Amino acid sequence: LVTLTSSKQYNSVYQGSDSDDEWINAYVGVISNIRALAPLAEESGLIRHLGISQFIEAYIITAMVDFYGDVPYSQAVLELENLNPETDSGAEIYQSALGLLDSAIANFTNDAASVPDYDPFYGNDYDLWVKAANTLKIKLYNQMRLVDGSAADSIQDIIDVGDYIQQESENFEFNWPATSASLPDTRHPRFGLNYTPTGAEDYMSNWLMNLMDTSNDPRIRYYFYRQSDCTPGSSCLPDGDEETLNCSLQNPPQHYVDGGFTFCYLDNGYWGRDHMDDGGIPPDGFLRTTYGVYPVGGNFDDNRYEGISTTSASGGAGTSPILTASWIDFTKAELALANNDTPNAKIHLMAAISKHIAEVQTYIEKDPLADSDFEPTATEITSYVETVTTNFESATSNDERWDILGEQFLIATFANGIEAYNFYRRTGAPSTLQPGLNPSPGGFIRSLFYPADAVNTNSNISQKPDVGQAVFWDTNASAPSAN
């Protein structure tokens, strides 16, 4: 939920060339190596290695479907045997991935000749690897619930057995060691891009910061670090500042006024940018709000309002969450709400928020200079969770409940854009998102353009006419309404 600043039109935000590297990394860097590993592992009885590779392949290839739709798979990475692999349907790829996960679970439980020397996720605890595999299956079944009437039953079968991620200690995530800034850079990538000698690079979302600030979300000081205590245009500097925040001297567009959306500046020093503001970059690198201690391993916000540096806090010992206990509780809430079961949806929503807040709080340890007096109290946390869930229960329509659930899920997936993007397309919620500055930004991105290299070198891949092409599990009649 970093602000989009590259374009005012969805169809031109991401061009084919923008994801060439990601496509190559997926096929050449990951899947090709896994295909080479498989026969060697089977021959040597290294089934733990094989199981991990099957899990990774299932995650990677379904993520490719989520981004692009139909992609090469059954004919992929055959090298000279097939230089122009045809695409497989996303639905077929998902089924193949579920099969891979079943094989992975067997390989995590059967006798193995040895285990990997290095397991950065679970330290060779294969009970946890089984939980992760089942959790990934829950995620995939939930993705398919709009097109597969048995998906909810498949999820319930896994839940009934109970062998899936349920506690934060079981989360599947990559923890960045931050032992080097180069060759290789082992810092959290967003730390490296924002805690620089010239200040922050990314603009935080005005919508998200405003939502969390005005609702007293106890995670806000962990998520965002304010370098300034005042944003031009806000109550502390109402006359604005043309040099550092030009829009502070401008009037909001009419559709922002009509919709009651925040524009340009926020109170309390939360200095970000509006959705699809592609204006120039002013000298605000040491003024704008940036990532905090969660998830990138940056500074905890304790009102110090100091500029950032490459050595701030933990130096980037952050985390990249991939599958978490709180997200599974959100999935349970989503399934309950889809069945109009508000009481159970509320129970799962409360559990999801509580678990995620508890996890985020542990990250204050990443900042040795943090003043713990600024941490939220237990009373404040309880009040927040109860307020959200009471509002959810008392909402006058399911549309309002979807908005509340959607807002909370986007907050909880701040560190993982894939989950937020999928949820938004799957549910269309929340409808409260800040629209683009341009009142006519074009249709929302239902899938990405194919990479330019793939289109130019593979005769069996043709470029899409636009980004409005939905992936197989996205059967919503129209794109999400909030642009």
Coordinates of C-alpha atoms in Angstrom, one line a residue:
L1 CA 0.0 0.0 0.0
V2 CA 2.7 2.4 -1.1
T3 CA 1.3 5.3 -3.2
L4 CA 1.3 4.8 -6.9
T5 CA 3.2 7.8 -8.4
S6 CA 4.2 6.6 -11.9
S7 CA 1.0 7.4 -13.8
K8 CA -2.5 8.7 -13.7
Q9 CA -3.8 5.9 -15.9
Y10 CA -4.0 2.2 -14.9
N11 CA -3.2 1.0 -18.4
S12 CA 0.2 2.7 -18.5
V13 CA 1.3 2.1 -14.9
Y14 CA 3.1 -1.2 -15.6
Q15 CA 4.4 -1.8 -19.1
G16 CA 5.5 -5.2 -20.3
S17 CA 9.2 -4.4 -19.8
D18 CA 8.6 -3.6 -16.1
S19 CA 8.4 -7.3 -15.1
D20 CA 10.9 -8.9 -17.4
D21 CA 13.2 -9.6 -14.5
E22 CA 10.5 -11.1 -12.3
W23 CA 9.5 -13.5 -15.2
I24 CA 13.1 -14.6 -15.7
N25 CA 13.6 -15.0 -12.0
A26 CA 10.5 -17.2 -11.7
Y27 CA 11.3 -19.5 -14.6
V28 CA 15.1 -19.5 -14.9
G29 CA 16.0 -18.6 -11.3
V30 CA 13.6 -20.9 -9.6
I31 CA 11.6 -23.4 -11.6
S32 CA 14.4 -24.4 -13.9
N33 CA 16.6 -25.1 -10.9
I34 CA 13.9 -27.1 -9.2
R35 CA 13.4 -29.2 -12.3
A36 CA 17.2 -29.9 -12.3
L37 CA 17.1 -30.7 -8.5
A38 CA 14.2 -33.2 -8.6
P39 CA 15.8 -36.2 -10.2
L40 CA 19.0 -35.8 -8.1
A41 CA 17.0 -35.5 -4.9
E42 CA 14.9 -38.6 -5.7
E43 CA 18.0 -40.6 -6.6
S44 CA 19.7 -39.7 -3.4
G45 CA 16.7 -40.0 -1.1
L46 CA 16.8 -36.3 -0.3
I47 CA 13.1 -36.0 -0.1
R48 CA 13.1 -33.1 2.4
H49 CA 15.0 -31.0 -0.2
L50 CA 12.4 -32.2 -2.8
G51 CA 9.5 -31.3 -0.6
I52 CA 10.7 -27.8 0.0
S53 CA 11.3 -27.3 -3.7
Q54 CA 7.8 -28.5 -4.5
F55 CA 6.3 -26.1 -2.0
I56 CA 8.3 -23.2 -3.5
E57 CA 7.3 -24.2 -7.0
A58 CA 3.6 -24.3 -6.0
Y59 CA 3.8 -20.8 -4.5
I60 CA 5.8 -19.3 -7.4
I61 CA 3.7 -20.6 -10.2
T62 CA 0.3 -19.8 -8.7
A63 CA 1.6 -16.3 -8.0
M64 CA 2.5 -16.0 -11.7
V65 CA -1.1 -17.0 -12.4
D66 CA -2.4 -14.4 -10.0
F67 CA -0.4 -11.7 -11.7
Y68 CA -0.6 -12.7 -15.4
G69 CA -3.4 -15.2 -15.8
D70 CA -2.5 -18.1 -18.2
V71 CA 1.2 -18.7 -18.3
P72 CA 3.6 -21.4 -19.6
Y73 CA 4.0 -24.3 -17.2
S74 CA 3.7 -27.8 -18.5
Q75 CA 6.0 -26.9 -21.5
A76 CA 8.1 -24.4 -19.6
V77 CA 11.9 -24.6 -19.0
L78 CA 12.5 -27.4 -21.5
E79 CA 15.3 -25.3 -23.0
L80 CA 16.1 -26.5 -26.6
E81 CA 13.3 -29.0 -26.5
N82 CA 10.7 -26.2 -26.7
L83 CA 11.7 -22.6 -27.1
N84 CA 8.1 -21.5 -27.5
P85 CA 6.1 -23.0 -24.7
E86 CA 2.4 -22.7 -24.8
T87 CA 0.5 -21.2 -21.9
D88 CA -1.6 -23.5 -19.6
S89 CA -4.8 -22.3 -18.1
G90 CA -4.6 -20.8 -14.7
A91 CA -7.1 -23.3 -13.4
E92 CA -5.0 -26.2 -14.6
I93 CA -1.9 -24.7 -13.0
Y94 CA -3.7 -24.3 -9.7
Q95 CA -4.7 -28.0 -9.7
S96 CA -1.1 -28.9 -10.5
A97 CA 0.1 -26.8 -7.6
L98 CA -2.3 -28.5 -5.2
G99 CA -0.9 -31.8 -6.4
L100 CA 2.7 -30.5 -5.7
L101 CA 1.7 -29.6 -2.2
D102 CA 0.3 -33.1 -1.6
S103 CA 3.6 -34.5 -2.8
A104 CA 5.5 -32.0 -0.6
I105 CA 3.6 -33.1 2.5
A106 CA 4.5 -36.7 1.8
N107 CA 8.1 -35.8 1.4
F108 CA 8.0 -33.8 4.7
T109 CA 6.8 -36.9 6.6
N110 CA 8.4 -39.9 5.0
D111 CA 11.9 -41.1 5.9
A112 CA 14.7 -39.0 4.4
A113 CA 18.4 -39.7 3.8
S114 CA 19.3 -36.2 5.2
V115 CA 18.0 -32.7 5.6
P116 CA 19.2 -29.4 4.1
D117 CA 22.2 -27.7 5.7
Y118 CA 20.4 -24.4 5.6
D119 CA 16.6 -23.8 6.1
P120 CA 16.0 -20.1 6.6
F121 CA 12.3 -20.6 7.2
Y122 CA 11.8 -23.4 9.7
G123 CA 15.2 -24.6 10.7
N124 CA 14.4 -28.1 9.4
D125 CA 11.2 -28.5 11.5
Y126 CA 9.1 -30.5 9.1
D127 CA 6.0 -30.4 11.2
L128 CA 6.0 -26.7 10.5
W129 CA 6.6 -27.3 6.8
V130 CA 3.5 -29.5 6.7
K131 CA 1.5 -26.7 8.4
A132 CA 2.8 -24.3 5.8
A133 CA 1.9 -26.6 2.9
N134 CA -1.6 -27.0 4.2
T135 CA -1.9 -23.2 4.8
L136 CA -0.9 -22.6 1.2
K137 CA -3.6 -25.0 0.1
I138 CA -6.1 -23.0 2.2
K139 CA -4.9 -19.8 0.4
L140 CA -5.3 -21.4 -3.1
Y141 CA -8.7 -22.9 -2.3
N142 CA -9.9 -19.5 -1.1
Q143 CA -8.6 -17.9 -4.3
M144 CA -10.8 -20.4 -6.2
R145 CA -14.0 -20.1 -4.1
L146 CA -15.8 -18.0 -6.8
V147 CA -15.3 -20.6 -9.4
D148 CA -15.2 -23.8 -7.4
G149 CA -18.2 -24.7 -5.3
S150 CA -16.2 -27.3 -3.3
A151 CA -13.4 -24.9 -2.4
A152 CA -15.0 -23.9 1.0
D153 CA -15.4 -27.6 1.9
S154 CA -11.8 -28.3 1.0
I155 CA -10.7 -25.5 3.3
Q156 CA -13.0 -26.8 6.1
D157 CA -11.5 -30.3 5.8
I158 CA -8.0 -28.8 6.4
I159 CA -9.3 -26.7 9.3
D160 CA -11.0 -29.7 10.9
V161 CA -7.7 -31.6 11.0
G162 CA -5.9 -28.6 12.5
D163 CA -2.6 -29.1 10.8
Y164 CA -2.1 -25.5 9.5
I165 CA -0.5 -22.3 10.7
Q166 CA -2.5 -21.1 13.7
Q167 CA 0.1 -19.2 15.8
E168 CA 2.5 -16.4 15.0
S169 CA 5.4 -18.6 16.0
E170 CA 4.4 -20.9 13.0
N171 CA 4.3 -18.1 10.4
F172 CA 6.0 -18.8 7.1
E173 CA 8.1 -15.7 6.5
F174 CA 11.6 -14.7 5.5
N175 CA 13.6 -12.8 8.1
W176 CA 16.3 -10.6 6.6
P177 CA 19.6 -10.8 8.5
A178 CA 20.8 -7.4 7.5
T179 CA 24.4 -8.5 7.7
S180 CA 25.5 -6.8 4.5
A181 CA 24.5 -3.9 2.3
S182 CA 26.0 -5.4 -0.8
L183 CA 27.2 -8.5 -2.5
P184 CA 24.6 -9.7 -1.5
D185 CA 22.4 -7.0 0.1
T186 CA 20.8 -8.9 3.0
R187 CA 18.7 -6.0 4.2
H188 CA 14.9 -5.8 3.7
P189 CA 14.6 -4.4 0.2
R190 CA 12.4 -1.5 1.2
F191 CA 14.9 -0.5 3.9
G192 CA 17.6 -0.4 1.3
L193 CA 15.5 1.8 -1.0
N194 CA 14.4 4.2 1.7
Y195 CA 17.0 4.5 4.4
T196 CA 19.5 6.1 2.1
P197 CA 22.0 9.0 2.3
T198 CA 19.4 11.2 0.4
G199 CA 16.4 10.2 2.5
A200 CA 13.3 8.2 1.7
E201 CA 12.3 7.2 -1.8
D202 CA 8.8 5.7 -1.5
Y203 CA 5.7 7.7 -0.6
M204 CA 3.5 6.2 2.0
S205 CA -0.3 6.1 1.2
N206 CA -2.2 9.1 2.6
W207 CA -5.3 6.8 2.6
L208 CA -3.7 4.2 4.8
M209 CA -2.0 6.6 7.2
N210 CA -5.2 8.6 7.6
L211 CA -7.2 5.4 8.2
M212 CA -4.8 4.2 10.9
D213 CA -4.3 7.6 12.5
T214 CA -8.0 8.5 12.8
S215 CA -9.0 5.1 14.1
N216 CA -6.2 5.0 16.7
D217 CA -4.7 1.9 15.2
P218 CA -2.1 0.6 17.6
R219 CA 0.2 -0.5 14.8
I220 CA 0.7 2.9 13.3
R221 CA 3.9 3.8 15.1
Y222 CA 5.4 0.5 14.0
Y223 CA 4.4 0.8 10.4
F224 CA 5.3 4.5 9.8
Y225 CA 8.2 6.6 10.8
R226 CA 7.7 10.4 10.7
Q227 CA 10.7 12.5 9.9
S228 CA 8.7 15.7 10.5
D229 CA 6.1 16.7 13.0
C230 CA 4.2 18.9 10.6
T231 CA 2.9 18.5 7.0
P232 CA 2.4 21.7 5.0
G233 CA -1.3 22.5 4.6
S234 CA -2.3 20.8 7.8
S235 CA -3.4 22.6 11.0
C236 CA 0.3 23.2 12.0
L237 CA 1.2 25.0 8.7
P238 CA -2.1 26.0 7.1
D239 CA -0.5 28.3 4.5
G240 CA 1.3 25.3 2.9
D241 CA 4.7 25.1 1.3
E242 CA 5.2 25.4 -2.5
E243 CA 8.7 24.0 -2.4
T244 CA 8.2 20.8 -0.5
L245 CA 4.5 20.1 -1.0
N246 CA 3.1 22.0 -3.9
C247 CA -0.4 20.5 -3.6
S248 CA -0.7 22.1 -0.1
L249 CA -1.5 25.3 -2.0
Q250 CA -4.1 23.6 -4.3
N251 CA -7.8 22.8 -3.9
P252 CA -8.8 19.1 -3.9
P253 CA -10.4 17.7 -7.1
Q254 CA -14.2 17.7 -7.1
H255 CA -14.5 13.9 -6.9
Y256 CA -12.4 14.0 -3.7
V257 CA -14.6 16.6 -2.2
D258 CA -17.8 14.7 -3.2
G259 CA -16.4 11.4 -1.8
G260 CA -15.0 13.0 1.4
F261 CA -11.5 11.7 0.7
T262 CA -8.4 13.2 2.3
F263 CA -6.3 15.3 -0.1
C264 CA -2.6 16.1 -0.1
Y265 CA -1.8 16.5 3.5
L266 CA -2.6 14.9 6.9
D267 CA -2.3 16.1 10.5
N268 CA 0.2 14.8 13.0
G269 CA 3.1 14.8 10.6
Y270 CA 2.0 12.0 8.4
W271 CA 3.5 13.1 5.1
G272 CA 2.6 10.9 2.2
R273 CA 1.1 11.2 -1.2
D274 CA -2.3 10.7 -2.9
H275 CA -3.2 7.8 -5.1
M276 CA -1.8 8.3 -8.7
D277 CA -0.1 11.6 -8.0
D278 CA 2.6 11.5 -10.6
G279 CA 3.9 15.0 -10.0
G280 CA 7.6 15.9 -9.6
I281 CA 9.7 14.9 -6.6
P282 CA 10.4 17.9 -4.3
P283 CA 13.3 18.0 -1.8
D284 CA 11.4 16.1 0.9
G285 CA 13.6 13.0 1.3
F286 CA 14.2 13.9 4.9
L287 CA 10.7 15.2 5.5
R288 CA 8.3 12.6 4.2
T289 CA 7.0 9.7 6.3
T290 CA 8.7 6.4 5.5
Y291 CA 8.6 2.7 6.6
G292 CA 9.0 2.1 10.3
V293 CA 10.3 -0.8 12.3
Y294 CA 7.7 -3.2 10.9
P295 CA 8.2 -4.7 8.4
V296 CA 11.5 -3.3 7.1
G297 CA 13.5 -3.1 10.3
G298 CA 13.6 0.7 10.4
N299 CA 12.8 3.2 13.1
F300 CA 10.0 2.9 15.7
D301 CA 8.1 6.2 15.7
D302 CA 8.5 7.6 19.2
N303 CA 8.1 11.3 18.2
R304 CA 11.9 11.8 17.7
Y305 CA 11.3 13.3 14.3
E306 CA 14.9 12.8 13.2
G307 CA 16.2 12.1 9.7
I308 CA 16.9 8.6 8.6
S309 CA 20.2 7.0 7.6
T310 CA 21.6 3.7 6.3
T311 CA 22.4 2.7 9.9
S312 CA 19.1 3.5 11.4
A313 CA 17.6 1.0 13.9
S314 CA 18.4 -2.6 12.9
G315 CA 19.8 -1.6 9.5
G316 CA 17.1 -3.5 7.7
A317 CA 16.6 -6.7 9.7
G318 CA 13.0 -6.8 8.7
T319 CA 10.6 -9.5 7.5
S320 CA 8.8 -10.6 4.4
P321 CA 5.6 -12.5 5.6
I322 CA 4.3 -15.1 3.1
L323 CA 1.7 -17.1 5.1
T324 CA 0.6 -16.1 8.5
A325 CA -1.8 -17.2 11.3
S326 CA -3.6 -13.9 11.2
W327 CA -4.3 -14.1 7.5
I328 CA -5.9 -17.5 7.9
D329 CA -8.2 -16.0 10.5
F330 CA -9.1 -13.3 8.0
T331 CA -9.8 -16.1 5.5
K332 CA -12.2 -17.7 8.0
A333 CA -13.9 -14.3 8.5
E334 CA -14.1 -13.9 4.7
L335 CA -15.7 -17.3 4.2
A336 CA -18.2 -16.7 7.1
L337 CA -19.2 -13.3 5.7
A338 CA -19.6 -14.8 2.2
N339 CA -22.2 -17.1 3.9
N340 CA -23.9 -14.2 5.7
D341 CA -22.6 -15.6 9.0
T342 CA -21.9 -12.3 10.8
P343 CA -21.4 -13.7 14.3
N344 CA -18.6 -16.1 13.3
A345 CA -17.1 -13.6 10.9
K346 CA -16.8 -11.2 13.9
I347 CA -15.1 -13.9 16.0
H348 CA -12.5 -14.6 13.3
L349 CA -12.0 -10.9 12.5
M350 CA -11.3 -10.2 16.2
A351 CA -8.8 -13.1 16.3
A352 CA -7.1 -11.9 13.1
I353 CA -6.6 -8.4 14.3
S354 CA -5.4 -9.4 17.7
K355 CA -2.9 -11.9 16.4
H356 CA -1.5 -9.4 13.9
I357 CA -1.1 -6.6 16.5
A358 CA 0.7 -9.0 18.8
E359 CA 3.1 -9.9 16.1
V360 CA 3.8 -6.4 15.0
Q361 CA 4.5 -5.3 18.6
T362 CA 7.5 -7.7 18.8
Y363 CA 9.3 -5.6 16.2
I364 CA 10.1 -2.8 18.6
E365 CA 13.1 -4.9 19.6
K366 CA 14.6 -4.1 16.1
D367 CA 15.1 -0.5 17.1
P368 CA 17.6 -0.2 20.0
L369 CA 16.8 3.6 20.4
A370 CA 13.0 3.1 20.6
D371 CA 11.3 4.7 23.6
S372 CA 8.8 2.0 24.7
D373 CA 6.7 4.6 26.5
F374 CA 5.2 5.3 23.1
E375 CA 4.0 1.7 22.6
P376 CA 0.2 1.2 22.8
T377 CA -1.1 0.0 26.1
A378 CA -3.1 -3.2 26.5
T379 CA -6.2 -1.1 27.2
E380 CA -5.7 0.8 23.9
I381 CA -5.3 -2.4 22.0
T382 CA -8.4 -3.9 23.5
S383 CA -10.4 -0.8 22.8
Y384 CA -9.3 -0.7 19.2
V385 CA -10.1 -4.4 18.5
E386 CA -13.5 -4.1 20.3
T387 CA -14.4 -0.9 18.4
V388 CA -13.6 -2.4 15.0
T389 CA -15.5 -5.6 15.7
T390 CA -18.5 -3.8 17.3
N391 CA -18.7 -1.6 14.2
F392 CA -18.6 -4.7 12.1
E393 CA -21.3 -6.4 14.0
S394 CA -23.6 -3.4 14.1
A395 CA -23.2 -2.4 10.4
T396 CA -26.5 -2.0 8.6
S397 CA -25.4 -4.0 5.5
N398 CA -23.0 -6.6 4.4
D399 CA -21.4 -4.1 2.0
E400 CA -20.4 -2.1 5.1
R401 CA -19.0 -5.3 6.7
W402 CA -17.0 -6.1 3.6
D403 CA -15.5 -2.6 3.8
I404 CA -14.5 -3.1 7.4
L405 CA -13.1 -6.5 6.7
G406 CA -11.3 -5.3 3.6
E407 CA -9.7 -2.3 5.4
Q408 CA -8.4 -4.5 8.2
F409 CA -7.1 -7.1 5.8
L410 CA -5.2 -4.5 3.8
I411 CA -3.7 -3.1 7.0
A412 CA -2.6 -6.6 8.1
T413 CA -1.1 -7.3 4.7
F414 CA 0.9 -4.1 4.5
A415 CA 4.1 -6.2 4.1
N416 CA 2.7 -8.5 1.3
G417 CA 1.2 -6.9 -1.8
I418 CA 0.1 -10.2 -3.4
E419 CA -2.4 -10.9 -0.7
A420 CA -3.9 -7.4 -0.7
Y421 CA -4.1 -7.4 -4.6
N422 CA -5.8 -10.8 -4.6
F423 CA -8.3 -9.9 -1.9
Y424 CA -9.3 -6.7 -3.6
R425 CA -10.0 -8.4 -6.9
R426 CA -11.7 -11.3 -5.3
T427 CA -14.1 -9.3 -3.1
G428 CA -14.1 -5.8 -4.5
A429 CA -13.6 -4.5 -0.9
P430 CA -13.0 -2.1 0.6
S431 CA -14.9 0.4 -1.5
T432 CA -13.5 3.2 0.7
L433 CA -10.1 3.4 -1.0
Q434 CA -8.9 6.8 -2.1
P435 CA -9.5 7.1 -5.8
G436 CA -6.9 8.4 -8.3
L437 CA -6.4 12.1 -8.7
N438 CA -7.6 11.8 -12.2
P439 CA -11.3 11.2 -12.1
S440 CA -11.0 8.9 -15.2
P441 CA -8.0 6.6 -14.6
G442 CA -9.3 3.8 -16.8
G443 CA -10.2 0.3 -15.6
F444 CA -8.5 -1.3 -12.6
I445 CA -5.6 -3.7 -13.2
R446 CA -7.2 -7.2 -13.3
S447 CA -3.9 -8.7 -14.5
L448 CA -0.5 -7.5 -15.6
F449 CA 0.7 -7.2 -19.2
Y450 CA 2.9 -10.1 -20.2
P451 CA 6.6 -9.2 -19.9
A452 CA 8.0 -7.7 -23.1
D453 CA 10.8 -10.3 -23.4
A454 CA 8.2 -13.2 -23.2
V455 CA 6.1 -11.7 -25.9
N456 CA 9.0 -10.8 -28.2
T457 CA 10.7 -14.2 -27.9
N458 CA 7.8 -16.7 -27.6
S459 CA 5.5 -17.0 -30.6
N460 CA 2.9 -18.6 -28.5
I461 CA 2.4 -15.6 -26.2
S462 CA 0.5 -12.5 -27.5
Q463 CA 0.3 -9.3 -25.6
K464 CA -3.0 -8.5 -23.9
P465 CA -5.1 -5.6 -25.3
D466 CA -5.2 -4.0 -21.8
V467 CA -4.9 -4.7 -18.1
G468 CA -8.6 -5.4 -17.7
Q469 CA -8.2 -9.1 -18.5
A470 CA -9.3 -11.1 -15.4
V471 CA -7.5 -14.2 -14.1
F472 CA -9.5 -17.4 -14.0
W473 CA -10.6 -17.1 -10.3
D474 CA -11.8 -13.5 -10.7
T475 CA -15.3 -13.8 -11.9
N476 CA -16.6 -10.4 -10.7
A477 CA -18.8 -8.8 -13.3
S478 CA -16.8 -5.6 -13.2
A479 CA -13.5 -4.4 -11.7
P480 CA -13.5 -3.1 -8.1
S481 CA -15.3 0.1 -8.0
A482 CA -12.7 2.1 -6.0
N483 CA -10.0 3.4 -8.4

